[in-house]
Amino acid sequence: MNDSMDSPETSIRTALQERVADQHPDYAGLSAGAISAGSRIRRRRRITVTVGAAAAVGAFAAGGIGLSQLLSTTAVDQSPLGAAGAPSASASPSAAPLSPGQRLDLDAGVTGLVVTNDEAETMQITVQAQSTAQAAPGKSPGVGIGLTIVLSGPADAVEQMWSNGPLLEDYPGITLATEGLPHGLLDAAPVKQPAGWTCEWYVIDDKASCTSEDGGVAGLVIRPAKVFAKWSADPDKAGPGSGAYLTEVHGDIFISVHGGQGTTDAELQALAGSLRWVG
């Protein structure tokens, strides 16, 4: 027994025990740190879920999102983990379905009444835009087919909604209209398009739809000269990257040229600069 107690291995073990005998881990500190870290993680999760819920409730009030969609929006911590331990990405949900008679509360004081296209034909409204039936990624195809949204509210905000708002993308096939019967600023087309473009005018709506030889599309809108200063000074309305260019003022009007599928920014600018006034 004494031989084994005096073995080199035993001597080393004894020396180590004596060396660390007065070393005591700070169990209280370690425990408090672990609890604090756990609390921070849980708090972050609660904040994430609360923010998601608030955003979803806002969308619920604005667009009529269904309850199942609301719940899926707030279930942040239930996302499956990928190989690296991070939540895996998922496709964004499609826009909430529309129903005839539904009233949409949109941005900037704009509201939209959803009606069928047949109902729209009996109303005193002006059709402003119609989207294609092809959906953007993550959107359901053709969900707006057969439906019209009649927009009302402040004039500038309504125009922004039908010309640059998200409705045409969110509801493929939808028709956007504004209250009041159409009334054109002119009785005939005010410009001639350059070679390589073909334009079909809808003068009563102050618009033309143009197609280039290579298949690109663009739209022309006749506007009163009194709003030219505002349009020309707003980089979101006209200029590089805005999707629109302006002609100069001609008498009481000017024309805004808007891009479409297959039209580059340079082609759009060239078209705006190549229009020739008639008379």
mmCIF file of C-alpha atoms in Angstrom:
data_model
loop_
_atom_site.group_PDB
_atom_site.id
_atom_site.type_symbol
_atom_site.label_atom_id
_atom_site.label_comp_id
_atom_site.label_asym_id
_atom_site.label_seq_id
_atom_site.Cartn_x
_atom_site.Cartn_y
_atom_site.Cartn_z
ATOM 1 C CA MET A 1 0.000 0.000 0.000
ATOM 2 C CA ASN A 2 2.772 2.427 0.981
ATOM 3 C CA ASP A 3 4.647 1.607 -2.230
ATOM 4 C CA SER A 4 1.633 2.556 -4.318
ATOM 5 C CA MET A 5 1.117 5.777 -2.349
ATOM 6 C CA ASP A 6 4.721 6.735 -3.032
ATOM 7 C CA SER A 7 4.573 6.030 -6.763
ATOM 8 C CA PRO A 8 5.514 8.864 -9.160
ATOM 9 C CA GLU A 9 1.933 9.084 -10.474
ATOM 10 C CA THR A 10 0.548 9.481 -6.957
ATOM 11 C CA SER A 11 3.151 12.102 -6.095
ATOM 12 C CA ILE A 12 2.253 14.184 -9.157
ATOM 13 C CA ARG A 13 -1.479 13.943 -8.374
ATOM 14 C CA THR A 14 -0.870 15.007 -4.792
ATOM 15 C CA ALA A 15 1.262 17.968 -5.901
ATOM 16 C CA LEU A 16 -1.429 19.176 -8.295
ATOM 17 C CA GLN A 17 -4.116 18.902 -5.637
ATOM 18 C CA GLU A 18 -2.009 20.938 -3.234
ATOM 19 C CA ARG A 19 -1.277 23.548 -5.934
ATOM 20 C CA VAL A 20 -4.972 24.209 -6.710
ATOM 21 C CA ALA A 21 -6.325 23.599 -3.235
ATOM 22 C CA ASP A 22 -6.865 27.339 -2.640
ATOM 23 C CA GLN A 23 -8.417 27.972 -6.098
ATOM 24 C CA HIS A 24 -12.234 28.223 -5.933
ATOM 25 C CA PRO A 25 -14.331 28.861 -9.045
ATOM 26 C CA ASP A 26 -16.724 31.812 -8.816
ATOM 27 C CA TYR A 27 -19.853 29.689 -9.039
ATOM 28 C CA ALA A 28 -22.118 32.621 -8.203
ATOM 29 C CA GLY A 29 -20.593 34.756 -10.937
ATOM 30 C CA LEU A 30 -20.748 32.000 -13.530
ATOM 31 C CA SER A 31 -24.359 31.264 -12.657
ATOM 32 C CA ALA A 32 -25.348 34.942 -12.812
ATOM 33 C CA GLY A 33 -23.618 35.328 -16.188
ATOM 34 C CA ALA A 34 -25.386 32.305 -17.613
ATOM 35 C CA ILE A 35 -28.771 33.535 -16.332
ATOM 36 C CA SER A 36 -28.116 37.009 -17.728
ATOM 37 C CA ALA A 37 -27.134 35.615 -21.141
ATOM 38 C CA GLY A 38 -30.218 33.435 -21.191
ATOM 39 C CA SER A 39 -32.394 36.404 -20.281
ATOM 40 C CA ARG A 40 -30.893 38.475 -23.071
ATOM 41 C CA ILE A 41 -31.570 35.720 -25.605
ATOM 42 C CA ARG A 42 -35.159 35.333 -24.451
ATOM 43 C CA ARG A 43 -35.640 39.107 -24.431
ATOM 44 C CA ARG A 44 -34.326 39.387 -27.982
ATOM 45 C CA ARG A 45 -36.730 36.664 -29.067
ATOM 46 C CA ARG A 46 -39.660 38.448 -27.424
ATOM 47 C CA ILE A 47 -38.700 41.752 -29.076
ATOM 48 C CA THR A 48 -38.411 40.081 -32.477
ATOM 49 C CA VAL A 49 -41.811 38.460 -32.140
ATOM 50 C CA THR A 50 -43.403 41.688 -30.856
ATOM 51 C CA VAL A 51 -42.057 43.740 -33.746
ATOM 52 C CA GLY A 52 -43.224 41.107 -36.222
ATOM 53 C CA ALA A 53 -46.642 41.047 -34.618
ATOM 54 C CA ALA A 54 -46.961 44.843 -34.711
ATOM 55 C CA ALA A 55 -46.025 44.922 -38.390
ATOM 56 C CA ALA A 56 -48.435 42.117 -39.155
ATOM 57 C CA VAL A 57 -51.274 43.844 -37.270
ATOM 58 C CA GLY A 58 -50.609 47.015 -39.287
ATOM 59 C CA ALA A 59 -50.748 45.022 -42.497
ATOM 60 C CA PHE A 60 -53.876 43.256 -41.215
ATOM 61 C CA ALA A 61 -55.588 46.617 -40.735
ATOM 62 C CA ALA A 62 -54.353 47.995 -44.058
ATOM 63 C CA GLY A 63 -54.820 45.086 -46.381
ATOM 64 C CA GLY A 64 -57.072 42.544 -44.704
ATOM 65 C CA ILE A 65 -54.429 39.846 -44.188
ATOM 66 C CA GLY A 66 -55.937 36.584 -42.997
ATOM 67 C CA LEU A 67 -55.397 35.304 -39.457
ATOM 68 C CA SER A 68 -53.288 32.353 -40.611
ATOM 69 C CA GLN A 69 -50.989 34.751 -42.444
ATOM 70 C CA LEU A 70 -50.759 36.937 -39.322
ATOM 71 C CA LEU A 71 -49.738 33.960 -37.222
ATOM 72 C CA SER A 72 -47.124 32.796 -39.699
ATOM 73 C CA THR A 73 -45.655 36.324 -39.754
ATOM 74 C CA THR A 74 -45.107 36.369 -35.983
ATOM 75 C CA ALA A 75 -43.742 32.826 -35.611
ATOM 76 C CA VAL A 76 -40.139 34.016 -35.831
ATOM 77 C CA ASP A 77 -38.562 31.437 -33.520
ATOM 78 C CA GLN A 78 -40.173 28.509 -35.324
ATOM 79 C CA SER A 79 -38.062 28.865 -38.488
ATOM 80 C CA PRO A 80 -36.174 25.686 -39.413
ATOM 81 C CA LEU A 81 -32.413 25.894 -39.057
ATOM 82 C CA GLY A 82 -30.095 25.479 -41.989
ATOM 83 C CA ALA A 83 -26.769 23.697 -42.029
ATOM 84 C CA ALA A 84 -24.995 26.697 -40.483
ATOM 85 C CA GLY A 85 -27.521 26.971 -37.650
ATOM 86 C CA ALA A 86 -29.233 30.104 -39.043
ATOM 87 C CA PRO A 87 -32.956 30.310 -39.914
ATOM 88 C CA SER A 88 -33.490 29.191 -43.494
ATOM 89 C CA ALA A 89 -34.882 31.749 -45.955
ATOM 90 C CA SER A 90 -38.457 31.423 -47.149
ATOM 91 C CA ALA A 91 -40.344 33.027 -49.988
ATOM 92 C CA SER A 92 -42.309 36.175 -49.130
ATOM 93 C CA PRO A 93 -46.066 35.543 -48.887
ATOM 94 C CA SER A 94 -48.313 36.594 -51.740
ATOM 95 C CA ALA A 95 -50.564 39.604 -51.318
ATOM 96 C CA ALA A 96 -53.756 38.986 -49.386
ATOM 97 C CA PRO A 97 -56.662 37.910 -51.615
ATOM 98 C CA LEU A 98 -59.150 40.567 -52.716
ATOM 99 C CA SER A 99 -62.937 40.416 -52.510
ATOM 100 C CA PRO A 100 -65.501 42.607 -54.309
ATOM 101 C CA GLY A 101 -66.798 45.257 -51.929
ATOM 102 C CA GLN A 102 -63.588 45.305 -49.890
ATOM 103 C CA ARG A 103 -62.214 48.744 -48.956
ATOM 104 C CA LEU A 104 -58.408 48.957 -48.874
ATOM 105 C CA ASP A 105 -56.725 51.514 -46.616
ATOM 106 C CA LEU A 106 -53.595 52.429 -48.587
ATOM 107 C CA ASP A 107 -50.732 54.849 -47.924
ATOM 108 C CA ALA A 108 -50.888 58.672 -47.836
ATOM 109 C CA GLY A 109 -54.652 58.881 -47.290
ATOM 110 C CA VAL A 110 -55.528 56.827 -50.367
ATOM 111 C CA THR A 111 -58.280 54.230 -50.190
ATOM 112 C CA GLY A 112 -59.285 51.655 -52.772
ATOM 113 C CA LEU A 113 -62.688 50.092 -53.377
ATOM 114 C CA VAL A 114 -62.508 46.590 -54.889
ATOM 115 C CA VAL A 115 -65.183 45.887 -57.514
ATOM 116 C CA THR A 116 -65.567 43.426 -60.348
ATOM 117 C CA ASN A 117 -64.741 44.608 -63.859
ATOM 118 C CA ASP A 118 -68.421 44.292 -64.769
ATOM 119 C CA GLU A 119 -69.358 46.570 -61.858
ATOM 120 C CA ALA A 120 -66.616 49.012 -62.884
ATOM 121 C CA GLU A 121 -68.251 49.462 -66.309
ATOM 122 C CA THR A 122 -71.371 50.873 -64.626
ATOM 123 C CA MET A 123 -69.443 53.378 -62.478
ATOM 124 C CA GLN A 124 -68.303 56.929 -63.216
ATOM 125 C CA ILE A 125 -64.590 56.179 -63.094
ATOM 126 C CA THR A 126 -61.506 56.557 -65.251
ATOM 127 C CA VAL A 127 -59.291 53.530 -65.892
ATOM 128 C CA GLN A 128 -55.678 54.537 -65.248
ATOM 129 C CA ALA A 129 -53.601 51.356 -65.442
ATOM 130 C CA GLN A 130 -53.788 47.603 -65.790
ATOM 131 C CA SER A 131 -51.127 45.093 -64.871
ATOM 132 C CA THR A 132 -50.168 41.966 -66.750
ATOM 133 C CA ALA A 133 -51.355 38.615 -65.470
ATOM 134 C CA GLN A 134 -47.751 37.513 -64.958
ATOM 135 C CA ALA A 135 -46.804 37.519 -61.287
ATOM 136 C CA ALA A 136 -43.540 38.679 -59.740
ATOM 137 C CA PRO A 137 -41.483 36.090 -57.783
ATOM 138 C CA GLY A 138 -43.327 35.016 -54.651
ATOM 139 C CA LYS A 139 -46.683 36.290 -55.904
ATOM 140 C CA SER A 140 -49.699 34.250 -56.988
ATOM 141 C CA PRO A 141 -50.315 34.497 -60.755
ATOM 142 C CA GLY A 142 -53.332 36.428 -61.944
ATOM 143 C CA VAL A 143 -54.879 37.178 -58.522
ATOM 144 C CA GLY A 144 -56.173 40.527 -59.812
ATOM 145 C CA ILE A 145 -57.832 39.206 -62.982
ATOM 146 C CA GLY A 146 -61.481 40.267 -63.200
ATOM 147 C CA LEU A 147 -61.140 42.926 -60.471
ATOM 148 C CA THR A 148 -60.787 46.707 -60.433
ATOM 149 C CA ILE A 149 -59.548 48.860 -57.565
ATOM 150 C CA VAL A 150 -61.113 52.338 -57.597
ATOM 151 C CA LEU A 151 -58.704 54.742 -55.893
ATOM 152 C CA SER A 152 -59.727 57.889 -54.037
ATOM 153 C CA GLY A 153 -57.913 60.440 -51.899
ATOM 154 C CA PRO A 154 -55.469 63.350 -52.389
ATOM 155 C CA ALA A 155 -54.824 63.808 -56.121
ATOM 156 C CA ASP A 156 -51.023 63.555 -55.994
ATOM 157 C CA ALA A 157 -51.101 60.525 -53.706
ATOM 158 C CA VAL A 158 -53.690 58.778 -55.866
ATOM 159 C CA GLU A 159 -51.613 59.363 -58.995
ATOM 160 C CA GLN A 160 -48.510 58.028 -57.248
ATOM 161 C CA MET A 161 -50.437 54.934 -56.193
ATOM 162 C CA TRP A 162 -51.643 53.969 -59.675
ATOM 163 C CA SER A 163 -48.450 54.964 -61.484
ATOM 164 C CA ASN A 164 -45.711 53.809 -59.103
ATOM 165 C CA GLY A 165 -47.472 52.020 -56.241
ATOM 166 C CA PRO A 166 -47.216 48.285 -55.431
ATOM 167 C CA LEU A 167 -50.741 47.260 -56.447
ATOM 168 C CA LEU A 168 -49.922 46.363 -60.052
ATOM 169 C CA GLU A 169 -47.178 44.021 -58.849
ATOM 170 C CA ASP A 170 -49.041 42.610 -55.861
ATOM 171 C CA TYR A 171 -52.212 41.804 -57.837
ATOM 172 C CA PRO A 172 -51.282 40.649 -61.373
ATOM 173 C CA GLY A 173 -54.134 41.314 -63.791
ATOM 174 C CA ILE A 174 -55.688 44.061 -61.644
ATOM 175 C CA THR A 175 -57.179 47.219 -63.168
ATOM 176 C CA LEU A 176 -56.657 50.542 -61.364
ATOM 177 C CA ALA A 177 -59.142 53.370 -61.782
ATOM 178 C CA THR A 178 -59.888 56.761 -60.236
ATOM 179 C CA GLU A 179 -63.192 58.365 -59.390
ATOM 180 C CA GLY A 180 -64.833 60.555 -62.035
ATOM 181 C CA LEU A 181 -65.429 60.176 -65.744
ATOM 182 C CA PRO A 182 -62.474 60.644 -68.092
ATOM 183 C CA HIS A 183 -61.871 64.058 -69.555
ATOM 184 C CA GLY A 184 -58.952 64.730 -71.853
ATOM 185 C CA LEU A 185 -56.822 67.863 -71.936
ATOM 186 C CA LEU A 186 -56.699 67.725 -75.725
ATOM 187 C CA ASP A 187 -58.784 66.509 -78.645
ATOM 188 C CA ALA A 188 -55.905 65.038 -80.656
ATOM 189 C CA ALA A 189 -52.444 63.572 -80.158
ATOM 190 C CA PRO A 190 -50.040 66.459 -79.401
ATOM 191 C CA VAL A 191 -46.793 64.819 -80.612
ATOM 192 C CA LYS A 192 -45.393 62.475 -83.225
ATOM 193 C CA GLN A 193 -43.181 59.614 -82.134
ATOM 194 C CA PRO A 194 -39.726 59.025 -83.681
ATOM 195 C CA ALA A 195 -38.946 56.292 -86.207
ATOM 196 C CA GLY A 196 -38.799 52.860 -84.627
ATOM 197 C CA TRP A 197 -41.740 53.509 -82.295
ATOM 198 C CA THR A 198 -45.476 52.974 -82.751
ATOM 199 C CA CYS A 199 -47.883 54.772 -80.407
ATOM 200 C CA GLU A 200 -51.608 54.235 -79.891
ATOM 201 C CA TRP A 201 -53.319 57.244 -78.345
ATOM 202 C CA TYR A 202 -56.205 57.312 -75.872
ATOM 203 C CA VAL A 203 -56.680 61.078 -75.910
ATOM 204 C CA ILE A 204 -59.712 61.050 -73.620
ATOM 205 C CA ASP A 205 -57.441 59.556 -70.954
ATOM 206 C CA ASP A 206 -54.458 61.826 -71.817
ATOM 207 C CA LYS A 207 -52.343 58.752 -72.565
ATOM 208 C CA ALA A 208 -50.599 56.783 -75.281
ATOM 209 C CA SER A 209 -49.153 53.268 -75.292
ATOM 210 C CA CYS A 210 -45.962 52.927 -77.341
ATOM 211 C CA THR A 211 -44.019 49.918 -78.627
ATOM 212 C CA SER A 212 -40.531 49.884 -80.121
ATOM 213 C CA GLU A 213 -39.352 47.698 -82.995
ATOM 214 C CA ASP A 214 -37.436 45.481 -80.582
ATOM 215 C CA GLY A 215 -40.509 44.937 -78.381
ATOM 216 C CA GLY A 216 -39.859 47.451 -75.632
ATOM 217 C CA VAL A 217 -42.853 49.350 -74.288
ATOM 218 C CA ALA A 218 -43.372 52.863 -72.937
ATOM 219 C CA GLY A 219 -46.259 55.085 -71.934
ATOM 220 C CA LEU A 220 -46.904 58.781 -72.624
ATOM 221 C CA VAL A 221 -49.024 60.938 -70.326
ATOM 222 C CA ILE A 222 -50.205 64.460 -71.182
ATOM 223 C CA ARG A 223 -49.961 66.711 -68.111
ATOM 224 C CA PRO A 224 -50.917 70.342 -67.391
ATOM 225 C CA ALA A 225 -48.028 72.810 -67.435
ATOM 226 C CA LYS A 226 -48.866 74.008 -63.910
ATOM 227 C CA VAL A 227 -47.393 70.805 -62.408
ATOM 228 C CA PHE A 228 -44.194 70.852 -64.497
ATOM 229 C CA ALA A 229 -42.088 72.583 -61.830
ATOM 230 C CA LYS A 230 -43.040 69.959 -59.263
ATOM 231 C CA TRP A 231 -42.390 67.047 -61.599
ATOM 232 C CA SER A 232 -39.078 68.369 -62.883
ATOM 233 C CA ALA A 233 -37.784 69.043 -59.347
ATOM 234 C CA ASP A 234 -38.717 65.635 -57.907
ATOM 235 C CA PRO A 235 -36.078 62.932 -58.636
ATOM 236 C CA ASP A 236 -38.627 60.246 -57.790
ATOM 237 C CA LYS A 237 -40.961 61.462 -60.536
ATOM 238 C CA ALA A 238 -38.580 62.079 -63.428
ATOM 239 C CA GLY A 239 -34.929 61.740 -64.329
ATOM 240 C CA PRO A 240 -32.275 58.990 -64.254
ATOM 241 C CA GLY A 241 -33.390 55.952 -62.295
ATOM 242 C CA SER A 242 -36.963 57.163 -61.788
ATOM 243 C CA GLY A 243 -38.429 55.282 -64.758
ATOM 244 C CA ALA A 244 -39.743 58.491 -66.348
ATOM 245 C CA TYR A 245 -38.527 61.466 -68.414
ATOM 246 C CA LEU A 246 -40.215 64.765 -69.326
ATOM 247 C CA THR A 247 -40.565 66.808 -72.490
ATOM 248 C CA GLU A 248 -40.328 70.572 -72.308
ATOM 249 C CA VAL A 249 -43.495 72.577 -71.676
ATOM 250 C CA HIS A 250 -45.481 73.275 -74.845
ATOM 251 C CA GLY A 251 -48.244 75.800 -74.357
ATOM 252 C CA ASP A 252 -50.396 74.545 -71.488
ATOM 253 C CA ILE A 253 -49.039 70.996 -71.373
ATOM 254 C CA PHE A 254 -45.999 68.768 -71.216
ATOM 255 C CA ILE A 255 -45.588 64.996 -71.565
ATOM 256 C CA SER A 256 -44.104 62.494 -69.161
ATOM 257 C CA VAL A 257 -42.597 59.376 -70.740
ATOM 258 C CA HIS A 258 -42.722 56.241 -68.594
ATOM 259 C CA GLY A 259 -40.761 53.032 -69.027
ATOM 260 C CA GLY A 260 -42.157 49.548 -69.388
ATOM 261 C CA GLN A 261 -40.995 45.997 -69.943
ATOM 262 C CA GLY A 262 -38.006 45.707 -72.256
ATOM 263 C CA THR A 263 -37.187 49.440 -72.296
ATOM 264 C CA THR A 264 -33.861 50.669 -70.941
ATOM 265 C CA ASP A 265 -33.343 53.974 -69.198
ATOM 266 C CA ALA A 266 -31.323 55.276 -72.151
ATOM 267 C CA GLU A 267 -34.074 54.315 -74.638
ATOM 268 C CA LEU A 268 -36.659 56.049 -72.487
ATOM 269 C CA GLN A 269 -34.626 59.247 -72.342
ATOM 270 C CA ALA A 270 -34.065 59.127 -76.110
ATOM 271 C CA LEU A 271 -37.794 58.687 -76.734
ATOM 272 C CA ALA A 272 -38.646 61.697 -74.545
ATOM 273 C CA GLY A 273 -36.124 63.821 -76.427
ATOM 274 C CA SER A 274 -37.314 62.673 -79.856
ATOM 275 C CA LEU A 275 -41.029 63.451 -79.579
ATOM 276 C CA ARG A 276 -42.061 66.222 -81.992
ATOM 277 C CA TRP A 277 -44.922 68.603 -81.183
ATOM 278 C CA VAL A 278 -47.807 68.827 -83.624
ATOM 279 C CA GLY A 279 -48.951 72.385 -84.289
#
